[in-house]
């Protein structure tokens, strides 16, 4: 079994009209056994920047701690928040540093950049960035997520409709993946507020 | 830095609490050719005398004002070779920042890193402080900025400043003439007039150097003929 499938995860981020949504499943497993049903995979870097980390949970946690460290120092030195594009370049560099002994993680980065323009990207475990204008997916359920997002996504959705779409895409995708599920965790971010919601799906 | 015999710092405190090497470095700066900078509302201008030791020197090959990044330039007073080392290090630091963040380094960050290097050379084994003060001119998201960095590693943001031989007269002149909402072209004229004050001999496009950056955020060193145009406007 691949090391990326050890813990199980599903991550998706979608762009709407002047807003974005980032969602994850809640399962933490050790191969076939479920250990936790409330495991956090999406982290807030600042109010307009979120990162989700799929893959091996220990690497996700360590990588998150390193990124928070770098971001805090940046904030102290430069006296400003990091733009999402800048943060994505930083994550890519941090991952490539470990090119020959990588973190087994796939990050999904979502944020509001200059003029509150939504920005999303994902990358592989050694930092190859993939920018997208509509949605990005990661984790063991990624193939199902690609299918679900492709069919459900529409450009320029307002916040509420975006929330419905991303939730439906996440739930239907994780229901086809035995390693992810046990509900969903959705963050909806607009220039003025951040809304966090828990979804209830098939609890298996 | 320094081999084992000189792993101690040569810059040590005197009983009065001063670092004498830094004082001497500032003296070296004070006997260097005058340079100055003025921050306008829409840009920054830096200028320096370019007195060459002999008329046989090919003045086109000498460039005292250097570009650190496309939107940051620097001029020095003091020892030319020392400034070259700092320019080299600063350029590398700016590029490292870009490689990491894919974003141009903000002026304050580059100035801070350069100042850190200068401070390290006052507290390391076997090295001496740099014999230059730098005037860094840049334009980034925070607008036009002008910083002076001293051999000790301290840096200050200035609206207008001068360094080198004629510093007290030049600063007095600038204090009188500076206004908050100066435009870039007026600032260039003021810079030329300030240089003229202490200039020995006939000022021309060949014996001064001017660098400027406007709201286009591109730092350029003016060509001798462009300098001549400004000189004629001043007269």
Coordinates of C-alpha atoms in Angstrom, one line a residue:
Chain A
X1 CA 0.0 0.0 0.0
X2 CA 1.3 3.5 -0.9
X3 CA 2.5 5.7 1.9
X4 CA 0.1 8.4 0.7
X5 CA -2.8 6.0 1.4
X6 CA -1.8 5.2 5.0
X7 CA -4.0 7.8 6.7
X8 CA -6.6 8.7 4.0
X9 CA -7.7 12.1 3.0
X10 CA -9.9 14.2 0.7
X11 CA -9.3 17.9 0.0
X12 CA -10.9 20.2 -2.4
X13 CA -10.8 24.0 -3.0
X14 CA -13.0 26.0 -5.3
X15 CA -13.1 29.5 -6.7
X16 CA -16.3 31.6 -6.6
X17 CA -17.2 35.2 -7.3
X18 CA -14.8 37.2 -5.0
X19 CA -14.8 34.3 -2.6
X20 CA -13.4 30.8 -2.3
X21 CA -14.2 27.6 -0.4
X22 CA -11.8 24.9 0.9
X23 CA -13.1 21.6 2.2
X24 CA -11.8 18.4 3.7
X25 CA -13.0 15.1 5.1
X26 CA -12.6 14.3 8.8
X27 CA -11.3 10.8 9.0
X28 CA -7.9 9.8 10.4
X29 CA -7.1 6.2 9.8
X30 CA -4.3 3.7 10.2
X31 CA -4.8 1.7 7.0
X32 CA -8.2 0.0 7.5
X33 CA -8.8 1.1 11.1
X34 CA -10.4 4.5 11.9
X35 CA -8.6 6.3 14.7
X36 CA -10.4 9.7 14.7
X37 CA -13.5 11.2 13.1
X38 CA -12.7 14.9 13.8
X39 CA -9.2 15.2 12.4
X40 CA -8.3 18.7 11.1
X41 CA -6.6 18.8 7.7
X42 CA -7.3 22.5 6.8
X43 CA -5.3 25.2 8.6
X44 CA -5.7 28.9 8.7
X45 CA -2.5 30.9 8.0
X46 CA -4.3 34.2 8.2
X47 CA -7.8 35.3 7.5
X48 CA -7.3 35.3 3.8
X49 CA -5.1 32.3 3.4
X50 CA -5.8 28.7 4.1
X51 CA -3.8 25.5 3.5
X52 CA -5.1 22.0 3.4
X53 CA -2.6 19.1 3.7
X54 CA -3.4 15.6 2.3
X55 CA -1.3 12.5 2.7
X56 CA 0.7 11.2 5.6
X57 CA -0.7 12.8 8.8
X58 CA 2.6 13.1 10.6
X59 CA 4.2 14.9 7.7
X60 CA 1.1 17.1 7.3
X61 CA 1.4 18.2 10.9
X62 CA 5.2 18.8 10.8
X63 CA 4.9 20.6 7.5
X64 CA 2.2 22.8 8.8
X65 CA 4.3 23.7 11.9
X66 CA 7.2 24.6 9.7
X67 CA 5.0 26.8 7.4
X68 CA 3.5 28.6 10.4
X69 CA 7.1 29.3 11.6
X70 CA 8.1 30.7 8.3
X71 CA 4.9 32.8 8.0
X72 CA 5.3 34.2 11.5
X73 CA 8.8 35.3 10.9
X74 CA 7.8 36.8 7.5
X75 CA 5.0 38.7 9.3
X76 CA 7.4 40.1 11.9
X77 CA 10.0 41.1 9.4
X78 CA 7.9 42.5 6.7
X79 CA 5.0 43.8 8.9
X80 CA 2.4 42.5 6.4
X81 CA 0.5 39.4 5.6
X82 CA 1.9 37.0 3.0
X83 CA 0.1 37.0 -0.3
X84 CA -1.3 33.6 -1.4
X85 CA 0.9 33.5 -4.4
X86 CA 4.0 34.2 -2.3
X87 CA 3.0 31.6 0.2
X88 CA 2.5 29.0 -2.6
X89 CA 6.1 29.8 -3.8
X90 CA 7.3 29.3 -0.2
X91 CA 5.6 26.0 0.2
X92 CA 7.0 24.8 -3.1
X93 CA 10.5 25.8 -2.0
X94 CA 10.1 24.1 1.4
X95 CA 9.0 20.9 -0.3
X96 CA 11.7 20.9 -2.8
X97 CA 14.4 21.3 -0.1
X98 CA 13.5 17.7 0.8
X99 CA 13.6 16.5 -2.8
X100 CA 15.4 13.2 -2.0
X101 CA 13.6 12.4 1.2
X102 CA 10.3 14.2 0.8
X103 CA 7.3 15.1 3.0
X104 CA 4.5 12.7 1.9
X105 CA 2.0 15.4 1.6
X106 CA 0.0 17.1 -1.1
X107 CA -0.9 20.7 -0.1
X108 CA -4.0 22.6 -1.3
X109 CA -3.6 26.3 -0.9
X110 CA -6.5 28.8 -1.2
X111 CA -6.5 32.5 -0.5
X112 CA -7.6 36.0 -1.4
X113 CA -4.8 38.0 -3.1
X114 CA -4.5 41.6 -4.1
X115 CA -7.9 43.2 -4.5
X116 CA -9.4 40.1 -2.9
X117 CA -9.0 38.1 -6.0
X118 CA -9.4 34.4 -5.2
X119 CA -6.3 32.2 -5.6
X120 CA -6.1 28.4 -5.4
X121 CA -3.3 26.0 -6.2
X122 CA -2.1 22.5 -5.4
X123 CA 1.3 20.8 -5.7
X124 CA 2.8 17.4 -5.6
X125 CA 4.9 16.2 -2.7
X126 CA 8.1 17.8 -4.1
X127 CA 6.7 21.2 -4.9
X128 CA 5.5 21.1 -8.5
X129 CA 2.9 23.9 -8.5
X130 CA -0.4 23.5 -10.3
X131 CA -2.4 26.7 -10.6
X132 CA -6.1 26.5 -11.5
X133 CA -8.8 28.9 -12.1
X134 CA -11.7 26.7 -11.0
X135 CA -10.9 24.0 -8.5
X136 CA -8.1 21.8 -7.2
X137 CA -8.2 18.4 -5.4
X138 CA -5.9 16.3 -3.4
X139 CA -5.9 13.1 -1.3
X140 CA -6.9 9.4 -1.7
X141 CA -10.3 10.5 -3.0
X142 CA -8.8 12.8 -5.6
X143 CA -10.0 10.9 -8.7
X144 CA -13.6 10.8 -7.5
X145 CA -13.2 14.5 -6.6
X146 CA -12.0 15.4 -10.1
X147 CA -15.1 13.8 -11.5
X148 CA -17.5 15.3 -9.0
X149 CA -16.1 18.8 -9.3
X150 CA -15.9 18.7 -13.1
X151 CA -19.6 18.0 -13.4
X152 CA -20.8 20.2 -10.6
X153 CA -18.6 23.3 -10.9
X154 CA -19.8 26.6 -12.5
X155 CA -17.8 29.7 -12.7
X156 CA -18.6 32.9 -10.6
X157 CA -20.8 31.2 -8.0
X158 CA -21.9 33.3 -5.1
X159 CA -20.9 32.3 -1.6
X160 CA -23.9 30.2 -0.6
X161 CA -24.1 28.4 -4.0
X162 CA -20.4 27.7 -3.8
X163 CA -20.8 26.2 -0.4
X164 CA -23.6 23.9 -1.6
X165 CA -21.5 22.8 -4.7
X166 CA -18.3 22.1 -2.8
X167 CA -20.2 20.2 -0.1
X168 CA -22.0 18.0 -2.6
X169 CA -18.8 17.3 -4.5
X170 CA -16.9 16.4 -1.4
X171 CA -19.6 14.1 0.1
X172 CA -20.3 12.3 -3.2
X173 CA -16.5 11.8 -3.8
X174 CA -15.6 10.5 -0.3
X175 CA -18.6 8.1 -0.4
X176 CA -16.7 6.3 -3.2
X177 CA -13.4 6.1 -1.2
X178 CA -13.1 3.8 1.8
X179 CA -10.2 5.7 3.3
X180 CA -11.8 9.1 3.6
X181 CA -15.1 10.3 4.9
X182 CA -16.8 10.5 8.3
X183 CA -18.2 13.9 7.5
X184 CA -16.8 17.1 6.0
X185 CA -15.2 20.4 7.1
X186 CA -15.9 23.4 4.9
X187 CA -14.4 26.9 5.1
X188 CA -16.1 29.5 3.1
X189 CA -14.0 32.7 2.8
X190 CA -15.2 36.1 1.5
X191 CA -13.4 39.5 1.8
X192 CA -15.4 40.2 4.9
X193 CA -15.8 37.0 6.8
X194 CA -14.8 33.3 7.2
X195 CA -17.6 30.7 7.7
X196 CA -16.7 27.3 9.1
X197 CA -19.3 24.5 8.7
X198 CA -19.3 20.8 9.5
X199 CA -21.0 18.4 7.1
X200 CA -22.7 15.2 8.1
X201 CA -22.5 12.5 5.4
X202 CA -22.2 8.7 5.5
X203 CA -20.4 8.0 8.8
X204 CA -18.2 5.3 7.5
Chain B
X1 CA 36.1 34.2 7.9
X2 CA 39.7 34.7 9.2
X3 CA 42.0 31.8 9.9
X4 CA 42.6 30.4 13.3
X5 CA 45.2 33.0 14.3
X6 CA 42.6 35.7 13.9
X7 CA 39.4 34.2 15.2
X8 CA 39.0 37.2 17.5
X9 CA 37.4 40.4 16.5
X10 CA 39.7 43.3 15.6
X11 CA 36.9 45.8 16.3
X12 CA 37.0 46.1 20.1
X13 CA 35.5 48.6 22.5
X14 CA 37.5 51.5 23.8
X15 CA 37.2 52.5 27.5
X16 CA 34.8 55.3 26.5
X17 CA 32.4 52.8 25.0
X18 CA 33.2 53.6 21.4
X19 CA 34.2 51.2 18.6
X20 CA 37.2 53.0 17.4
X21 CA 37.4 51.1 14.1
X22 CA 33.9 52.2 13.2
X23 CA 34.8 55.8 14.0
X24 CA 37.8 55.5 11.7
X25 CA 35.6 53.9 9.0
X26 CA 33.2 56.9 9.2
X27 CA 36.3 59.2 8.8
X28 CA 37.1 57.2 5.6
X29 CA 33.6 57.8 4.5
X30 CA 33.8 61.5 5.4
X31 CA 36.9 62.0 3.2
X32 CA 35.2 60.2 0.2
X33 CA 33.6 62.1 -2.7
X34 CA 30.2 63.7 -1.9
X35 CA 27.1 61.8 -2.7
X36 CA 23.5 62.7 -1.9
X37 CA 19.9 61.5 -2.3
X38 CA 16.5 63.2 -2.3
X39 CA 13.1 61.5 -1.9
X40 CA 10.4 63.2 -4.0
X41 CA 6.7 62.6 -3.8
X42 CA 6.8 60.4 -6.9
X43 CA 10.3 59.0 -6.9
X44 CA 13.9 59.1 -5.6
X45 CA 17.1 60.6 -7.0
X46 CA 20.7 59.8 -6.0
X47 CA 23.8 61.6 -7.2
X48 CA 27.5 61.6 -6.7
X49 CA 30.6 63.4 -7.8
X50 CA 32.7 61.4 -10.1
X51 CA 36.2 63.0 -9.8
X52 CA 38.7 60.8 -11.6
X53 CA 42.4 60.7 -10.6
X54 CA 43.6 61.7 -14.0
X55 CA 42.2 62.9 -17.4
X56 CA 43.6 59.8 -18.9
X57 CA 41.0 57.6 -17.1
X58 CA 38.2 56.5 -19.4
X59 CA 35.3 58.0 -17.5
X60 CA 32.7 55.9 -19.4
X61 CA 34.0 52.8 -17.8
X62 CA 33.6 54.1 -14.2
X63 CA 30.1 53.7 -12.7
X64 CA 29.6 54.6 -9.1
X65 CA 25.8 54.3 -9.0
X66 CA 24.8 50.6 -9.2
X67 CA 21.5 48.8 -9.6
X68 CA 20.7 46.2 -6.9
X69 CA 17.3 45.1 -8.4
X70 CA 15.3 46.6 -11.2
X71 CA 13.6 48.9 -8.6
X72 CA 16.4 49.6 -6.2
X73 CA 19.7 51.5 -6.8
X74 CA 22.6 52.4 -4.6
X75 CA 25.4 55.0 -4.4
X76 CA 28.3 55.2 -1.9
X77 CA 30.8 57.5 -0.3
X78 CA 34.1 56.1 0.7
X79 CA 36.1 53.1 -0.5
X80 CA 35.0 52.0 -3.9
X81 CA 36.2 48.4 -3.7
X82 CA 34.3 47.9 -0.4
X83 CA 31.1 49.1 -2.0
X84 CA 31.6 46.5 -4.8
X85 CA 31.6 43.7 -2.2
X86 CA 28.4 45.0 -0.6
X87 CA 26.7 45.5 -4.0
X88 CA 27.5 41.9 -4.9
X89 CA 26.2 40.5 -1.6
X90 CA 23.0 42.6 -1.8
X91 CA 22.3 41.5 -5.3
X92 CA 22.6 37.9 -4.3
X93 CA 20.4 38.4 -1.3
X94 CA 17.7 40.1 -3.4
X95 CA 17.8 37.2 -5.9
X96 CA 17.6 34.6 -3.1
X97 CA 14.5 36.4 -1.8
X98 CA 13.0 36.3 -5.3
X99 CA 13.8 32.6 -5.7
X100 CA 12.0 31.8 -2.5
X101 CA 8.9 34.0 -2.8
X102 CA 8.8 34.8 -6.5
X103 CA 8.3 38.4 -5.4
X104 CA 10.7 41.4 -5.6
X105 CA 12.3 42.1 -2.3
X106 CA 10.9 45.2 -0.5
X107 CA 13.4 48.0 -0.1
X108 CA 13.4 47.8 3.7
X109 CA 14.2 44.1 3.7
X110 CA 17.1 44.5 1.4
X111 CA 18.5 47.5 3.4
X112 CA 18.1 45.4 6.6
X113 CA 20.0 42.5 5.1
X114 CA 22.8 44.7 3.8
X115 CA 23.0 46.5 7.2
X116 CA 23.2 43.0 8.8
X117 CA 26.2 42.2 6.6
X118 CA 27.9 45.4 7.5
X119 CA 27.3 44.8 11.2
X120 CA 28.7 41.3 11.0
X121 CA 32.0 42.7 9.8
X122 CA 32.2 44.7 13.0
X123 CA 31.9 41.6 15.2
X124 CA 33.7 38.8 13.4
X125 CA 37.2 37.5 13.6
X126 CA 39.9 38.8 11.3
X127 CA 37.9 41.3 9.3
X128 CA 37.5 45.1 9.4
X129 CA 34.4 47.2 9.0
X130 CA 33.4 48.4 5.5
X131 CA 34.8 51.9 4.6
X132 CA 31.6 53.0 2.9
X133 CA 28.3 54.5 3.7
X134 CA 25.5 53.6 1.2
X135 CA 22.5 55.5 0.0
X136 CA 19.8 53.1 -1.2
X137 CA 17.0 54.4 -3.3
X138 CA 14.0 52.3 -4.2
X139 CA 10.4 52.3 -5.1
X140 CA 8.1 49.5 -4.0
X141 CA 4.6 49.0 -2.7
X142 CA 5.3 51.4 0.1
X143 CA 6.2 54.1 -2.3
X144 CA 9.6 55.9 -2.9
X145 CA 12.2 55.3 -0.2
X146 CA 15.7 56.5 0.6
X147 CA 17.9 54.8 3.2
X148 CA 21.4 55.5 4.4
X149 CA 23.5 52.6 5.7
X150 CA 26.6 53.3 7.8
X151 CA 29.7 51.1 8.4
X152 CA 28.4 50.2 11.8
X153 CA 25.3 48.6 10.2
X154 CA 22.8 51.2 11.4
X155 CA 20.4 52.4 8.8
X156 CA 18.1 55.4 8.6
X157 CA 15.3 56.4 6.3
X158 CA 15.8 59.9 4.9
X159 CA 13.8 62.5 3.0
X160 CA 17.1 63.9 1.8
X161 CA 20.7 63.2 2.9
X162 CA 24.3 63.7 1.9
X163 CA 27.5 61.9 2.7
X164 CA 31.2 62.4 2.1
X165 CA 33.4 65.4 1.9
X166 CA 31.0 68.3 1.9
X167 CA 28.4 66.7 4.1
X168 CA 27.6 69.6 6.5
X169 CA 27.2 72.2 3.8
X170 CA 25.3 69.9 1.6
X171 CA 22.9 68.9 4.4
X172 CA 22.3 72.5 5.3
X173 CA 21.6 73.3 1.7
X174 CA 19.2 70.4 1.4
X175 CA 17.4 71.4 4.7
X176 CA 16.7 74.8 3.3
X177 CA 15.5 73.6 -0.1
X178 CA 13.6 70.4 0.7
X179 CA 9.8 70.5 0.5
X180 CA 7.5 67.6 1.2
X181 CA 5.7 67.6 -2.2
X182 CA 8.8 68.0 -4.4
X183 CA 8.4 66.3 -7.8
X184 CA 11.1 64.1 -9.2
X185 CA 12.4 66.5 -11.8
X186 CA 12.6 69.3 -9.2
X187 CA 14.5 66.9 -6.9
X188 CA 17.0 66.3 -9.6
X189 CA 17.6 70.0 -10.0
X190 CA 18.0 70.4 -6.2
X191 CA 20.5 67.5 -6.2
X192 CA 22.5 69.1 -9.0
X193 CA 22.5 72.5 -7.2
X194 CA 23.6 70.8 -3.9
X195 CA 26.5 69.0 -5.7
X196 CA 27.5 72.3 -7.4
X197 CA 27.8 74.0 -4.0
X198 CA 30.9 72.1 -3.0
X199 CA 32.2 71.3 -6.4
X200 CA 35.8 72.1 -7.2
X201 CA 36.1 73.0 -10.9
X202 CA 33.6 73.0 -13.7
X203 CA 30.6 70.6 -13.2
X204 CA 29.6 68.6 -16.3
X205 CA 27.8 65.5 -17.4
X206 CA 31.1 63.7 -17.3
X207 CA 32.1 64.4 -13.7
X208 CA 28.9 63.7 -11.9
X209 CA 26.6 60.7 -11.9
X210 CA 22.8 60.7 -11.3
X211 CA 20.5 57.8 -10.8
X212 CA 16.7 58.0 -10.4
X213 CA 13.6 55.9 -10.0
X214 CA 10.1 57.1 -10.7
X215 CA 6.6 55.7 -10.4
X216 CA 7.5 53.3 -13.2
X217 CA 9.6 51.6 -10.6
X218 CA 12.6 51.2 -12.9
X219 CA 15.9 52.4 -11.5
X220 CA 18.2 54.0 -14.2
X221 CA 21.5 55.7 -14.2
X222 CA 21.3 58.8 -16.5
X223 CA 23.7 59.0 -19.4
X224 CA 26.2 61.9 -19.5
X225 CA 24.1 63.7 -22.2
X226 CA 20.9 63.4 -20.0
X227 CA 22.9 64.8 -17.1
X228 CA 24.0 67.7 -19.4
X229 CA 20.3 68.4 -20.2
X230 CA 19.5 68.7 -16.5
X231 CA 22.6 70.8 -15.9
X232 CA 21.4 73.2 -18.6
X233 CA 18.0 73.4 -17.1
X234 CA 19.5 74.4 -13.8
X235 CA 21.6 77.2 -15.3

